XYZ file of C-alpha atoms in Angstrom:
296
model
C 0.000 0.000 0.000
C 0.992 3.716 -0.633
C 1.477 5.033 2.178
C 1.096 8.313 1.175
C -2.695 7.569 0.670
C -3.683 6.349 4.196
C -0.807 8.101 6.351
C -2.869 10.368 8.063
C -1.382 10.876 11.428
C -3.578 12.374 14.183
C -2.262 13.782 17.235
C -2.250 10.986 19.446
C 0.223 9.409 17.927
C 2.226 12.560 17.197
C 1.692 14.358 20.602
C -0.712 16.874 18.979
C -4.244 17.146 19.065
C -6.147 14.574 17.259
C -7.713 17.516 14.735
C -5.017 19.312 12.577
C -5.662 22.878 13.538
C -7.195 22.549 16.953
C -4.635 23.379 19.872
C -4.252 22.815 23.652
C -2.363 24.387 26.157
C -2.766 20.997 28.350
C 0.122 20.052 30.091
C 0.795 16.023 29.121
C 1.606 14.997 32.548
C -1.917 16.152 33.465
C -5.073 13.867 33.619
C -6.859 13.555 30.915
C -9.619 15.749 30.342
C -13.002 15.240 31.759
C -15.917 15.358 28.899
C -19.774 14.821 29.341
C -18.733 12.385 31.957
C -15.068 10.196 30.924
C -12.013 10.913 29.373
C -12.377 12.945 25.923
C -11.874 11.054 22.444
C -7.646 12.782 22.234
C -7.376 12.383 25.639
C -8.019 8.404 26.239
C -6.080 6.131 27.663
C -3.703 8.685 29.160
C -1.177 5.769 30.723
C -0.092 4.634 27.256
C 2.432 5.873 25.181
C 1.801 7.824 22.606
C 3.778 6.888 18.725
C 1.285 4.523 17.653
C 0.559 5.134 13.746
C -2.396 4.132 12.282
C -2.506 3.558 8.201
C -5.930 4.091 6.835
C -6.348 0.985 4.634
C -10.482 1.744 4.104
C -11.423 3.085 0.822
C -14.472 4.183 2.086
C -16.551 4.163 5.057
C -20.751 5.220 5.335
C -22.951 5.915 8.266
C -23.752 3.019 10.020
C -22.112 0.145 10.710
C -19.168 -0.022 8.545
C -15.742 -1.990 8.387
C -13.104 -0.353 9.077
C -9.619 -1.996 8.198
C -6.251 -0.346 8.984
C -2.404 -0.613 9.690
C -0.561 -0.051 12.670
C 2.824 1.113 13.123
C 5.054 0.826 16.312
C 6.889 4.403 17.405
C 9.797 3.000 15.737
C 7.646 2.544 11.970
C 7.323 -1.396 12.276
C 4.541 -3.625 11.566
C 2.790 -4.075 14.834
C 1.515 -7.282 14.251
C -0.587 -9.665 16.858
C -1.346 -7.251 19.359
C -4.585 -6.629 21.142
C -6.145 -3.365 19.870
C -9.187 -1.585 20.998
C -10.526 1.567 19.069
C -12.577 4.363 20.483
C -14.953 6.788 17.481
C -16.667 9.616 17.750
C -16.734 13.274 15.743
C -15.912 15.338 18.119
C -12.160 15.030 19.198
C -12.779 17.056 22.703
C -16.217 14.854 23.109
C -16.606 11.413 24.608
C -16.184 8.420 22.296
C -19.174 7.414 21.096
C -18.246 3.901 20.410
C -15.737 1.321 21.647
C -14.792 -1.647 19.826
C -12.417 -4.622 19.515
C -10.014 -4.718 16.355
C -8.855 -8.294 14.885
C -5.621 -8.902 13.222
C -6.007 -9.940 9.992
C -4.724 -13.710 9.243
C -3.885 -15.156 6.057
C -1.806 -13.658 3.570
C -1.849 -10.090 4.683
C -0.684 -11.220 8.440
C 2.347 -9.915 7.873
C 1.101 -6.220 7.085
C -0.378 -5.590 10.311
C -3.729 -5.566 9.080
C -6.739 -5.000 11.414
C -10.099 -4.659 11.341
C -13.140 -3.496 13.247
C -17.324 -2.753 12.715
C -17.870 0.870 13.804
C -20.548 2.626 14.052
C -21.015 5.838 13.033
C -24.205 8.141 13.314
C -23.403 10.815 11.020
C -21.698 11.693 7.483
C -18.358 13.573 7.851
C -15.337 13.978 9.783
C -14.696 10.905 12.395
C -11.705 10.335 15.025
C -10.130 7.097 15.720
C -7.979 6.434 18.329
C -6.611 2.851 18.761
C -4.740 1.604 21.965
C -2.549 -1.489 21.828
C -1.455 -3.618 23.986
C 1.862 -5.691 22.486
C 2.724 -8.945 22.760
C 5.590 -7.735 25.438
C 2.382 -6.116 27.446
C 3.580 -2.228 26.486
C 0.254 -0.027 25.633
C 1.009 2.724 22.727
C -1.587 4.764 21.459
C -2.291 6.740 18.302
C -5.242 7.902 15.803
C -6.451 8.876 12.902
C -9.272 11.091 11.334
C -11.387 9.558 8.374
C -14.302 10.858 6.607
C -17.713 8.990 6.653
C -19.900 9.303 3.406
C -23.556 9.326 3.789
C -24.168 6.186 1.649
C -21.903 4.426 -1.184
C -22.152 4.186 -4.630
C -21.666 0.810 -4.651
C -24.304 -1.631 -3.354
C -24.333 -2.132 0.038
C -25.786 -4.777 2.397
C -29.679 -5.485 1.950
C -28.879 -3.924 -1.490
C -29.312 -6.455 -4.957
C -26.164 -7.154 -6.156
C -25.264 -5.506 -10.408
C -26.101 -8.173 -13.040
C -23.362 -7.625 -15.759
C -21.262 -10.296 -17.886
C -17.382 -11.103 -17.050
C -15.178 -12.488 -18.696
C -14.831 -16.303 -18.815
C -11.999 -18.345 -20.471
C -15.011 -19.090 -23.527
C -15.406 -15.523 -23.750
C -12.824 -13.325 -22.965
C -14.882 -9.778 -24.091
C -11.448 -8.320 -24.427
C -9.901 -9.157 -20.675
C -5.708 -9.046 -21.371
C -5.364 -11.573 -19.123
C -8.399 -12.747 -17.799
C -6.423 -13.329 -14.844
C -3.333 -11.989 -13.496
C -3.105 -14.158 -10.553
C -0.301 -16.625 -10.895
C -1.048 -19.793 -11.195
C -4.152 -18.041 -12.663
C -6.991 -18.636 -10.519
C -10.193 -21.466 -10.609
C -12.698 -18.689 -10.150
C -13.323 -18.171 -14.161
C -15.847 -20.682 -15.309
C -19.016 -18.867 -14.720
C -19.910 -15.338 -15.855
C -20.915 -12.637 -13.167
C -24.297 -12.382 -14.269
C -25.117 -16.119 -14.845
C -23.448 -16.565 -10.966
C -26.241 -14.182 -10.241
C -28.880 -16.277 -11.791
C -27.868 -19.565 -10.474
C -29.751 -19.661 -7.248
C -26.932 -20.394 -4.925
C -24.552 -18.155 -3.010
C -22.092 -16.091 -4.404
C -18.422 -14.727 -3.053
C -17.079 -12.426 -5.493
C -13.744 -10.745 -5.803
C -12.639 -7.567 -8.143
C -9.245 -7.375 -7.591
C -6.113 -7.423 -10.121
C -3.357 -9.733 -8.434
C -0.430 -8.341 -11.187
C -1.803 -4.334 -11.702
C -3.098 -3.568 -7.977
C -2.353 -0.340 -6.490
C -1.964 -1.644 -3.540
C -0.246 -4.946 -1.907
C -3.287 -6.819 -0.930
C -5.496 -7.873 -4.497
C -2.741 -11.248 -4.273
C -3.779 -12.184 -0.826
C -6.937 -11.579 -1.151
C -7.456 -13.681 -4.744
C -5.342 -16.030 -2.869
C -7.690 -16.308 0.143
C -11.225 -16.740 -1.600
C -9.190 -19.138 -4.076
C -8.075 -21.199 -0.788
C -11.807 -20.912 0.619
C -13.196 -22.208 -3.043
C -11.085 -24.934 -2.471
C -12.464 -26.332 0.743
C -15.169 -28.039 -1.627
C -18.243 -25.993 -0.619
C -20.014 -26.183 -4.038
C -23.099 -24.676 -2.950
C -21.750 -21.103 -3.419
C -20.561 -19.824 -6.445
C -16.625 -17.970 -6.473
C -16.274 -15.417 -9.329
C -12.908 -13.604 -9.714
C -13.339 -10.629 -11.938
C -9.957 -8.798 -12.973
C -9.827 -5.135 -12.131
C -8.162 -4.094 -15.116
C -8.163 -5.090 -19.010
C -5.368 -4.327 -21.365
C -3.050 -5.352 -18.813
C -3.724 -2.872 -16.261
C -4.208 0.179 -18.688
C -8.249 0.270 -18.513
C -10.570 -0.644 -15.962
C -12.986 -3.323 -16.554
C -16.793 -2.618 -17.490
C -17.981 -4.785 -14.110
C -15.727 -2.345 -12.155
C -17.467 0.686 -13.707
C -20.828 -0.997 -13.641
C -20.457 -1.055 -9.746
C -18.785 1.910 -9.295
C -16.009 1.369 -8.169
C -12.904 3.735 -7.557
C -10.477 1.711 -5.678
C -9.802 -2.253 -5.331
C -10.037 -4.607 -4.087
C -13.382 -5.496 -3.027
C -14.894 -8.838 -2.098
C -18.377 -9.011 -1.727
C -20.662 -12.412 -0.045
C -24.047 -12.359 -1.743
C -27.253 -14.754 -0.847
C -28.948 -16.871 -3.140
C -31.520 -14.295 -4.165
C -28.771 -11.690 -5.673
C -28.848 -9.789 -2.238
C -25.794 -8.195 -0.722
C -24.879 -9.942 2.428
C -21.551 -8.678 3.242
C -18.812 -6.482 1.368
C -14.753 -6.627 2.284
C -13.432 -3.621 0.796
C -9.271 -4.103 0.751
C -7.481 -6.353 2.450
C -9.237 -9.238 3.772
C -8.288 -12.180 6.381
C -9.028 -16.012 5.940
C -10.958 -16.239 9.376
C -12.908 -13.067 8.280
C -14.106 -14.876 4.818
C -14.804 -17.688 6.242
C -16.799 -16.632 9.074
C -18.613 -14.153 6.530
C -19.076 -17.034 4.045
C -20.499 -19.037 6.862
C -23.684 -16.572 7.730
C -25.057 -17.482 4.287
C-alpha cells in the first residue's frame, strides 16, 4: 500500500491534538480531560504511550455500521503485528467516544502487514476520530489515531442492497480481458460469468481485484484467500474472480465501472436471491471470509 494515501497521522500518535488545527495548552503529565462524563476522544487512555501510527487501509466508510480496516505502526515505523487493539470513534475530538470496539488482526496472507479490522458505528456523514490503543505482545500499551471521513451512503451496493447483473469475462469468452487473470497460477474462479453466478440460485463470493496491476499490496492475498476458501469443496456457493483491469492494467474493466467502483479490491458475499450480504473492501483475512461465508 501507498502510504502516502492512508498516512494520516492524528495527534495521538504525534503528541498533537487529534484535529489538525485545533490546539491545547494541556500540560501532558496532566489527567486527561473530563468530557460529558469520561475521558475525551484525544485524551483516552492517558497511561499509554503515545507513537502509535495508524494507516488508513479503508477506501471508504458510510454511516452506520461499517468496516473499518487499517495498519498499525510501532513508534519506531514497524509492523505491529498480533497485538490486542481496541478503538474508540466519535466526531468530536474534545467529546466522549461514542463507540468502543475490539479490532482483529487480519490472518492469512496479509498477516504480515499488520492488518486490522473493526465494525464501527457511526451516526453521522463527515469527519470521524479514531484512536486505537494497543497492547503488544511484550504487554507495552502505545496509542495513536487517525481522522477519516464517513460518506452518507456508497455508490456501490451495500448490504440489503441487490447485487449488479453484468457479464465477465470467462476463459469461452474473454470480451477483451488481457489476461483474464493476473493471478499466478491463474486462478479457478473463471468458469461462470458474473451475471449467470447471479442467476444460479446459490450463493455467491465475489472478488474484483487485479493480483499483477493492484495499487496496492493486498489484491494477491486476497485472490489467494477466496481461491483457498473455493477450495475447501463448498459447491453450494458460487466464487467469481473478476480482474480489475483489461489491457493489462491500462483500462478498468466494465464490471468495475458498472459497480462503481474507484479503488480495489473489493470482495463481496451475496445470498442466493442476488442480495448483498456482506462487502470486504481491501485487504481481507481467511478467518474473516470464512466466518462471513459461513452466515449465508
Amino acid at each position: 500500500m501507498d502510504r502516502r494515501q492512508f498516512l494520516l497521522l492524528s495527534a495521538i500518535g504525534a503528541g498533537a491534538p487529534i484535529l489538525a488545527g485545533c490546539s491545547s495548552d494541556d500540560d501532558p503529565a496532566e489527567p486527561a480531560k473530563e468530557s460529558k462524563g469520561g475521558a475525551s476522544l484525544q485524551d483516552i487512555a492517558p497511561d499509554a504511550a503515545k507513537g502509535l501510527q495508524l494507516l488508513d487501509a479503508q477506501p471508504e466508510l458510510v454511516v452506520g455500521t461499517s468496516r473499518y480496516s487499517f495498519g498499525l505502526l510501532d513508534p519506531d515505523g514497524k509492523p505491529l503485528t498480533d497485538a490486542d487493539v481496541t478503538l474508540y470513534a466519535g466526531p468530536d475530538p474534545a467529546g466522549r467516544a461514542q463507540a468502543t470496539v475490539p479490532a482483529t488482526w487480519l490472518q492469512g496472507g496479509v498477516a504480515d502487514k499488520a492488518i486490522y479490522v473493526a465494525q464501527v458505528p457511526f451516526t453521522k456523514a463527515g469527519p470521524y476520530f479514531l484512536a486505537a490503543v494497543a497492547k503488544t505482545k511484550e504487554g507495552a500499551r502505545i496509542k495513536g489515531g487517525v481522522q477519516v471521513q464517513v460518506a452518507a451512503t456508497s455508490a456501490s451496493p451495500l448490504p440489503g442492497q441487490p447485487a449488479i447483473s453484468v457479464p465477465t469475462p470467462v476463459a469461452s469468452r474473454l470480451d477483451g480481458a488481457d489476461p483474464l487473470c493476473s493471478r499466478k497460477p491463474v486462478c479457478t474462479m473463471h468458469e461462470v460469468s458474473l451475471d449467470a453466478a447471479l442467476a444460479g440460485g446459490k450463493p455467491v463470493v465475489v472478488t474484483f481485484s487485479a493480483p499483477a496491476f493492484c495499487a496496492t499490496e493486498t489484491c494477491g492475498p486476497v485472490v489467494d484467500i477466496v481461491e483457498a476458501q473455493k477450495q475447501r469443496g463448498d459447491t453450494s456457493v458460487t466464487y467469481v474472480h473478476v480482474e480489475a483491469y483489461r489491457k493489462k492494467g491500462a483500462e478498468l474493466a466494465p464490471a468495475l465501472k458498472a459497480w462503481k467502483f474507484a479503488t480495489e479490491p473489493w470482495t463481496y458475499i451475496v445470498d442466493a436471491k442476488g442480495v448483498v450480504v456482506d462487502r470486504l473492501a481491501g485487504a481481507i483475512g481467511a478467518e474473516e471470509l470464512t466466518a462471513a461465508v459461513a452466515k449465508l
